[in-house]
Coordinates of C-alpha atoms and ligand atoms in Angstrom, one line a residue:
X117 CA -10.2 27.9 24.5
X118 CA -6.7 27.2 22.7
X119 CA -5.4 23.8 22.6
X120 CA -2.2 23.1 22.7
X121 CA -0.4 19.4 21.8
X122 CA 2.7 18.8 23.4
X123 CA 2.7 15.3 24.0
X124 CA 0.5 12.6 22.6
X125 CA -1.2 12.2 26.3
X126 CA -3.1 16.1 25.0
X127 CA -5.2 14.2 23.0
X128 CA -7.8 11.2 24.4
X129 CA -7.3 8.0 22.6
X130 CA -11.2 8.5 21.0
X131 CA -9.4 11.6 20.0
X132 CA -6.3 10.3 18.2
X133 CA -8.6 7.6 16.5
X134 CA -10.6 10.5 14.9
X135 CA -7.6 12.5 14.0
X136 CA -6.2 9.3 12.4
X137 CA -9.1 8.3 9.9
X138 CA -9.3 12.2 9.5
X139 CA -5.3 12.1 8.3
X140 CA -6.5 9.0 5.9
X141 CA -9.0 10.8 4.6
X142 CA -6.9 13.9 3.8
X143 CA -4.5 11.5 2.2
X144 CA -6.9 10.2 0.0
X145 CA -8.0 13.1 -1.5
X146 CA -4.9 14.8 -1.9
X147 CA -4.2 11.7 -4.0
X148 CA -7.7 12.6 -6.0
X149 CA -6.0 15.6 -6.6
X150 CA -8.6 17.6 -4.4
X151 CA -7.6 20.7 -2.2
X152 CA -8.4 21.8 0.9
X153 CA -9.6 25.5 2.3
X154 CA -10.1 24.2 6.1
X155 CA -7.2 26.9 7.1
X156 CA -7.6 30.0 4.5
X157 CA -6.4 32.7 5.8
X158 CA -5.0 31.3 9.0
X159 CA -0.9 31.4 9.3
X160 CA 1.0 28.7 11.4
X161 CA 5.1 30.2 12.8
X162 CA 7.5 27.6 13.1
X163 CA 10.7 28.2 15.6
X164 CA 13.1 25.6 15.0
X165 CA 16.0 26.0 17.6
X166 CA 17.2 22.2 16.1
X167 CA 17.6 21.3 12.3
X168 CA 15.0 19.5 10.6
X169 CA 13.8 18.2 7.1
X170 CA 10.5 16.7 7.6
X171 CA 9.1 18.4 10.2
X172 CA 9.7 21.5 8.5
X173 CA 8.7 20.6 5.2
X174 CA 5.7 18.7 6.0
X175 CA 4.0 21.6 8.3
X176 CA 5.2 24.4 5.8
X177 CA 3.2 22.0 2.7
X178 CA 0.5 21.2 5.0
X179 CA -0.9 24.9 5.8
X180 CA -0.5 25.4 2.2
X181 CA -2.7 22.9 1.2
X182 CA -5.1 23.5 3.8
X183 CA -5.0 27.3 2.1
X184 CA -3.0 28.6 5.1
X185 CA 0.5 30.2 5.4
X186 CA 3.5 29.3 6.9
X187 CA 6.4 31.4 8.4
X188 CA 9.9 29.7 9.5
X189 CA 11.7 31.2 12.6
X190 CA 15.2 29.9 13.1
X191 CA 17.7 31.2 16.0
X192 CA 19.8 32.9 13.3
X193 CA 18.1 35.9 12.2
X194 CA 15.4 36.4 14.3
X195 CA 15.5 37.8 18.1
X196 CA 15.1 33.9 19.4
X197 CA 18.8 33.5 18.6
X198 CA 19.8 36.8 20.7
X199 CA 18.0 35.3 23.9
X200 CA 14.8 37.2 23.6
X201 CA 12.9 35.0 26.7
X202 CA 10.1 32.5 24.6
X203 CA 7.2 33.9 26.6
X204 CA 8.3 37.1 24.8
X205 CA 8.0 35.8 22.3
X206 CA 4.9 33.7 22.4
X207 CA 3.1 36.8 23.2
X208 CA 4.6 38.4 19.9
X209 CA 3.4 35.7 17.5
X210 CA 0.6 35.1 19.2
X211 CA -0.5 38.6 17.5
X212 CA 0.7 37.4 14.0
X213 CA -0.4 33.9 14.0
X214 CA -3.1 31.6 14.7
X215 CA -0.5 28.7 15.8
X216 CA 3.0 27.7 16.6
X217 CA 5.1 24.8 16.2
X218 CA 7.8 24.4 18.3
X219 CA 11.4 22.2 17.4
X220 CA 13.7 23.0 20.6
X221 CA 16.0 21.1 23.5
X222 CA 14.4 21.4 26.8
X223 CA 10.8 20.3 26.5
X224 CA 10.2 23.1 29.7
X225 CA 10.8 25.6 26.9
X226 CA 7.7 24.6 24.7
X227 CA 5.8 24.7 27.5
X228 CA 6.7 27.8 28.5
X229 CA 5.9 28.7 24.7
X230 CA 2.3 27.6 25.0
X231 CA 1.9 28.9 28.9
X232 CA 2.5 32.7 27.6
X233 CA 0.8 31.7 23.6
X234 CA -2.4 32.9 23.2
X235 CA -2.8 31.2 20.1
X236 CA -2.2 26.6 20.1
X237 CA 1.7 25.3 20.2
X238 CA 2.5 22.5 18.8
X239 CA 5.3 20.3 20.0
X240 CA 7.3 19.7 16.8
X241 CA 10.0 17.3 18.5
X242 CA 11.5 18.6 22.4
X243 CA 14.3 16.4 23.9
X244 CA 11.6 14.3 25.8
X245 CA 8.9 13.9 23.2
X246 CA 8.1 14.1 19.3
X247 CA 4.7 13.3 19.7
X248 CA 3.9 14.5 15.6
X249 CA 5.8 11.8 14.2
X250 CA 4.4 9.0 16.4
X251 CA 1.0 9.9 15.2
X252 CA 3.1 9.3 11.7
X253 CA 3.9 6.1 12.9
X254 CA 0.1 4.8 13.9
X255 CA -1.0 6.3 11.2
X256 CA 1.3 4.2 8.8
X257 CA 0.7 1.0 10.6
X258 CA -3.3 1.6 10.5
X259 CA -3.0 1.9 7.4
X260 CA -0.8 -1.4 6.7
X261 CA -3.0 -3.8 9.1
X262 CA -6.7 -1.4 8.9
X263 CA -7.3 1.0 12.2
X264 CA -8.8 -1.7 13.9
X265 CA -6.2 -4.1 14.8
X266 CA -3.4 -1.8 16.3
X267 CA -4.6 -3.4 19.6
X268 CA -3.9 -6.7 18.5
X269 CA 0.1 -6.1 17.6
X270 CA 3.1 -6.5 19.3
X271 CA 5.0 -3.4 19.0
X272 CA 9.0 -3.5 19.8
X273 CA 11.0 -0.2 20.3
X274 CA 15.1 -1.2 19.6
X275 CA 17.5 1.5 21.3
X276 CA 17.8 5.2 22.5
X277 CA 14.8 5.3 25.4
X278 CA 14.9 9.2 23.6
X279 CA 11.5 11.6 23.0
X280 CA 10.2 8.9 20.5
X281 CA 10.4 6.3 22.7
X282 CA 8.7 8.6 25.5
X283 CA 5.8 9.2 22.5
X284 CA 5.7 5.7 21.6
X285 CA 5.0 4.8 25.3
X286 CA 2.1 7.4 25.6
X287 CA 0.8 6.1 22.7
X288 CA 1.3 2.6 24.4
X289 CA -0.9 3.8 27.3
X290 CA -3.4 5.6 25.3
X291 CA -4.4 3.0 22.6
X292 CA -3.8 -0.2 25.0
X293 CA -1.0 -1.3 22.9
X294 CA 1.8 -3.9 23.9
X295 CA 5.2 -2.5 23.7
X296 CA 8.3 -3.8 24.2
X297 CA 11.2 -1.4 24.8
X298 CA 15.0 -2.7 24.5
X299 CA 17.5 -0.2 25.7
X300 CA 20.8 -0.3 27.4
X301 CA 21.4 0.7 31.0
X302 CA 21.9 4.3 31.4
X303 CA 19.7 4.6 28.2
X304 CA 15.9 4.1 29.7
X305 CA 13.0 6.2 28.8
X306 CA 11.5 8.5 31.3
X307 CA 10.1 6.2 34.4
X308 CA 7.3 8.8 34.9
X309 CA 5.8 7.8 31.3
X310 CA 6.9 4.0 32.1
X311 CA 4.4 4.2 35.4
X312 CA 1.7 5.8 34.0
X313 CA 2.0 3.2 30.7
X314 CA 1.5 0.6 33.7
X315 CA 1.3 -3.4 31.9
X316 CA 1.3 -2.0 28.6
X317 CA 5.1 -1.0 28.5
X318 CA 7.8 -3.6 29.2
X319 CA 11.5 -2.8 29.8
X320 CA 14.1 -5.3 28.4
X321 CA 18.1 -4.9 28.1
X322 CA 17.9 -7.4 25.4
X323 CA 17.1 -6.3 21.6
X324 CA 16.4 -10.1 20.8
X325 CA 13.6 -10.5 23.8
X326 CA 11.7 -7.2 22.0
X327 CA 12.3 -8.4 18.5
X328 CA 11.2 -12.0 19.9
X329 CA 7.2 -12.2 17.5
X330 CA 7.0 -8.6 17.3
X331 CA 5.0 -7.1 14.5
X332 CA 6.5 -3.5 14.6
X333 CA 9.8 -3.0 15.0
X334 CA 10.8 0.7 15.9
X335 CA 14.4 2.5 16.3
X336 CA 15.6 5.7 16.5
X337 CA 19.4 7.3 16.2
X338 CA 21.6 6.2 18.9
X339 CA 22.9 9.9 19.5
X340 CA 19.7 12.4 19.2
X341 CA 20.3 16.2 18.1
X342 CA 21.7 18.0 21.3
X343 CA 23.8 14.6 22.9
X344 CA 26.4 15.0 20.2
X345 CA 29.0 15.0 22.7
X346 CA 28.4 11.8 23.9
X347 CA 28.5 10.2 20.9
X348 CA 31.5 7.8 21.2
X349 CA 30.6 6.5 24.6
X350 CA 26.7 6.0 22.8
X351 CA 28.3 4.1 19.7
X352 CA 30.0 1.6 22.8
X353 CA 26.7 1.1 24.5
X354 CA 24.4 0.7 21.8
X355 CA 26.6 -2.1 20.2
X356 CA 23.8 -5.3 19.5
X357 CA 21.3 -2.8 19.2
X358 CA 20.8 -2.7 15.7
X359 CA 17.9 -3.6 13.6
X360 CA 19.0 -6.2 11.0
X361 CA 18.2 -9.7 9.6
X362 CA 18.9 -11.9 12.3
X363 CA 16.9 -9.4 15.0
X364 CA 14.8 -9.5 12.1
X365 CA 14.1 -13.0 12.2
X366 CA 13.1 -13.4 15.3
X367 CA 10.0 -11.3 14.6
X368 CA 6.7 -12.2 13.5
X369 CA 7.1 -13.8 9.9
X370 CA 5.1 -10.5 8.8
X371 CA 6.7 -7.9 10.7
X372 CA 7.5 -4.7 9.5
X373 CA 10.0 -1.7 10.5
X374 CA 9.7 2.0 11.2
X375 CA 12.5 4.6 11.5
X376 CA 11.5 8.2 12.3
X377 CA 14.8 9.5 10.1
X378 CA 17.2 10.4 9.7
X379 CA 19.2 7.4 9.8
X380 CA 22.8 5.9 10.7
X381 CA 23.0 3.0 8.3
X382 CA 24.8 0.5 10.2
X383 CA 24.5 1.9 13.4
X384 CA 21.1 1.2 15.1
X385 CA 19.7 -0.2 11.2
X386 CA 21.6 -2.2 8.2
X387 CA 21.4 -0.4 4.8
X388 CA 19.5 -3.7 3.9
X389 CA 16.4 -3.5 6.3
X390 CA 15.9 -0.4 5.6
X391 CA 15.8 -0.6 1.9
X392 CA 14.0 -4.2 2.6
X393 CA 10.2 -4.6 1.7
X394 CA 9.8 -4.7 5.5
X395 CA 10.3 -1.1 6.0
X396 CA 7.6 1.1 5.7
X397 CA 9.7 4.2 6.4
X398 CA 8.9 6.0 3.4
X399 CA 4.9 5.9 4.2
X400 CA 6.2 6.9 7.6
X401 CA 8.0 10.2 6.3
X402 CA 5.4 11.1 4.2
X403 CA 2.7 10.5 6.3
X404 CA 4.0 13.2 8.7
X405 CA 2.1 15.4 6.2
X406 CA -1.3 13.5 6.5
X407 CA -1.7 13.7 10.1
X408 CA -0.1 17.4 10.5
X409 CA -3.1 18.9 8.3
X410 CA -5.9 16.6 10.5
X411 CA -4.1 17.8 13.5
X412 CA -3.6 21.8 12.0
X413 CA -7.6 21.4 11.3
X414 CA -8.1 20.0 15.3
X415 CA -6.1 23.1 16.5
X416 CA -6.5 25.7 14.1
X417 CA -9.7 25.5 12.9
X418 CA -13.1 26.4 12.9
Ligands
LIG1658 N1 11.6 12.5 11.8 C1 11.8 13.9 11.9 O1 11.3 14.6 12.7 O2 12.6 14.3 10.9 P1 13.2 15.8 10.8 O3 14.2 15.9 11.9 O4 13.8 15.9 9.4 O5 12.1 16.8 11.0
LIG1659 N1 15.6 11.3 18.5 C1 16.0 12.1 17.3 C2 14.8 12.2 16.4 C3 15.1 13.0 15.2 C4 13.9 13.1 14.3 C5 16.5 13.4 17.8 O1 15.9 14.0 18.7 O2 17.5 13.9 17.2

């Protein structure tokens, strides 16, 4: 039977353990200059009804080192854009391809993708979750404290309680981690996730009580793709919600910083944290490629 991953909750925390050593182990022999033929013949479409760098990139690199194919779909140019319905078109590609990633607003939409797919979706970022780039994230701190002392770590999420915050709060409940969310009123992530996270996930209004001995500090834009409008009113509330020297101080003497990218310099992170020896945001980014082809090989093959 297909499997599809549209949240981090599809996969059981044995599961995403597996996946990450498996990403590692991809890494490293990319690195050794070894290929892989895990996906040969296999062709992954991407619709991305939102823009996107990474995400793209890393998928479209991924199935061609795993000897696979990719094909991009945006709105413009294809039927997507002229309102043919998604199950339509989940039917189409389904007959074409042997997956389908998925960038788009209402997170209802990729599931109505992978209701009507016959073939896995894969949730490439949806206005309530971005659950790819989260495994990016454990992957990357794995690797900087080894994959078994996540559990130990004090993880703090600084701003927007936006689709990475919803990820990094399954990821809370499905590892056992301790996570600390700071957001302003108005600003929360989805108390469904928050519930179901039970002890794991604590709420704060303020940055300094989440950056208080954390080991992990994570932020994301202030104004996600699709809340554009809002903007100005965001700038206003997220003011003291920025990542920089003196949150960073009050952290664990150790602690390090992600960012999912892109980034506001001096919005929600200074120009100097992120270009600091603290942030690991580069490993982040390109990690996105590492765990894609484990997760690609979960899905797609054999
Ligand atoms: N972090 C992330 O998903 O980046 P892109 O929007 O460039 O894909
Ligand atoms: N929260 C951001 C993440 C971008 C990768 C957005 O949805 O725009």
């Amino acid at each position: 039977m297909k499997r599809d991953f549209l949240t981090l909750s599809d996969l059981g925390a044995a599961e995403l353990q597996a996946l990450l050593i498996r990403a590692s182990e991809l890494k490293r022999e990319r690195t050794q200059g070894q290929r892989g033929h895990s996906l040969t013949g296999k062709t992954l479409g991407m619709i991305f009804e939102k823009a996107s760098t990474r995400t793209r990139v890393s998928f479209d690199v991924g199935m061609y080192e795993l000897g696979g194919h990719a094909v991009h779909l945006a709105p413009d140019g294809t039927q997507i854009g002229r309102g043919e319905l998604m199950r339509d078109t989940a039917r189409v590609l389904g007959g074409y391809c042997h997956g389908i990633v998925i960038r788009t607003f209402a997170h209802t939409i990729a599931e109505e993708l992978a209701h009507f797919s016959p073939v896995p979706v894969i949730n490439g970022l949806t206005d309530l979750h971005h659950p790819c780039q989260v495994l990016a994230d454990l992957l990357t701190i794995a690797e900087h404290v080894g994959f078994t002392a996540l559990q130990q770590l004090r993880f703090a999420w600084i701003g927007d309680g936006n689709n990475m915050a919803n990820s990094w709060i399954e990821a809370a409940a499905l590892l056992g981690l301790e996570l600390v969310i700071a957001c302003p009123e108005g600003y929360d992530p989805a108390p469904d996730l928050r519930l179901r996270a039970g002890s794991h996930v604590h709420l704060a209004r303020d940055p300094r009580e989440a950056a208080r001995n954390a080991d992990v500090l994570s932020t994301d834009v202030w104004t996600s793709m699709g809340d554009e409008a809002e903007a100005a009113a965001r700038r206003r509330a997220f003011r003291g919600f920025c990542i920089d020297e003196l949150l960073l101080q009050l952290a664990h003497p150790e602690a390090v910083v992600l960012h999912c990218l892109p980034a506001h310099r001096g919005e929600e992170i200074t120009d100097e944290v992120l270009e600091s020896p603290r942030s690991l945001v580069w490993a982040q980014a390109e990690n996105r490629l590492h765990v894609q082809k484990a997760l690609l090989e979960r899905l797609l093959g054999h």
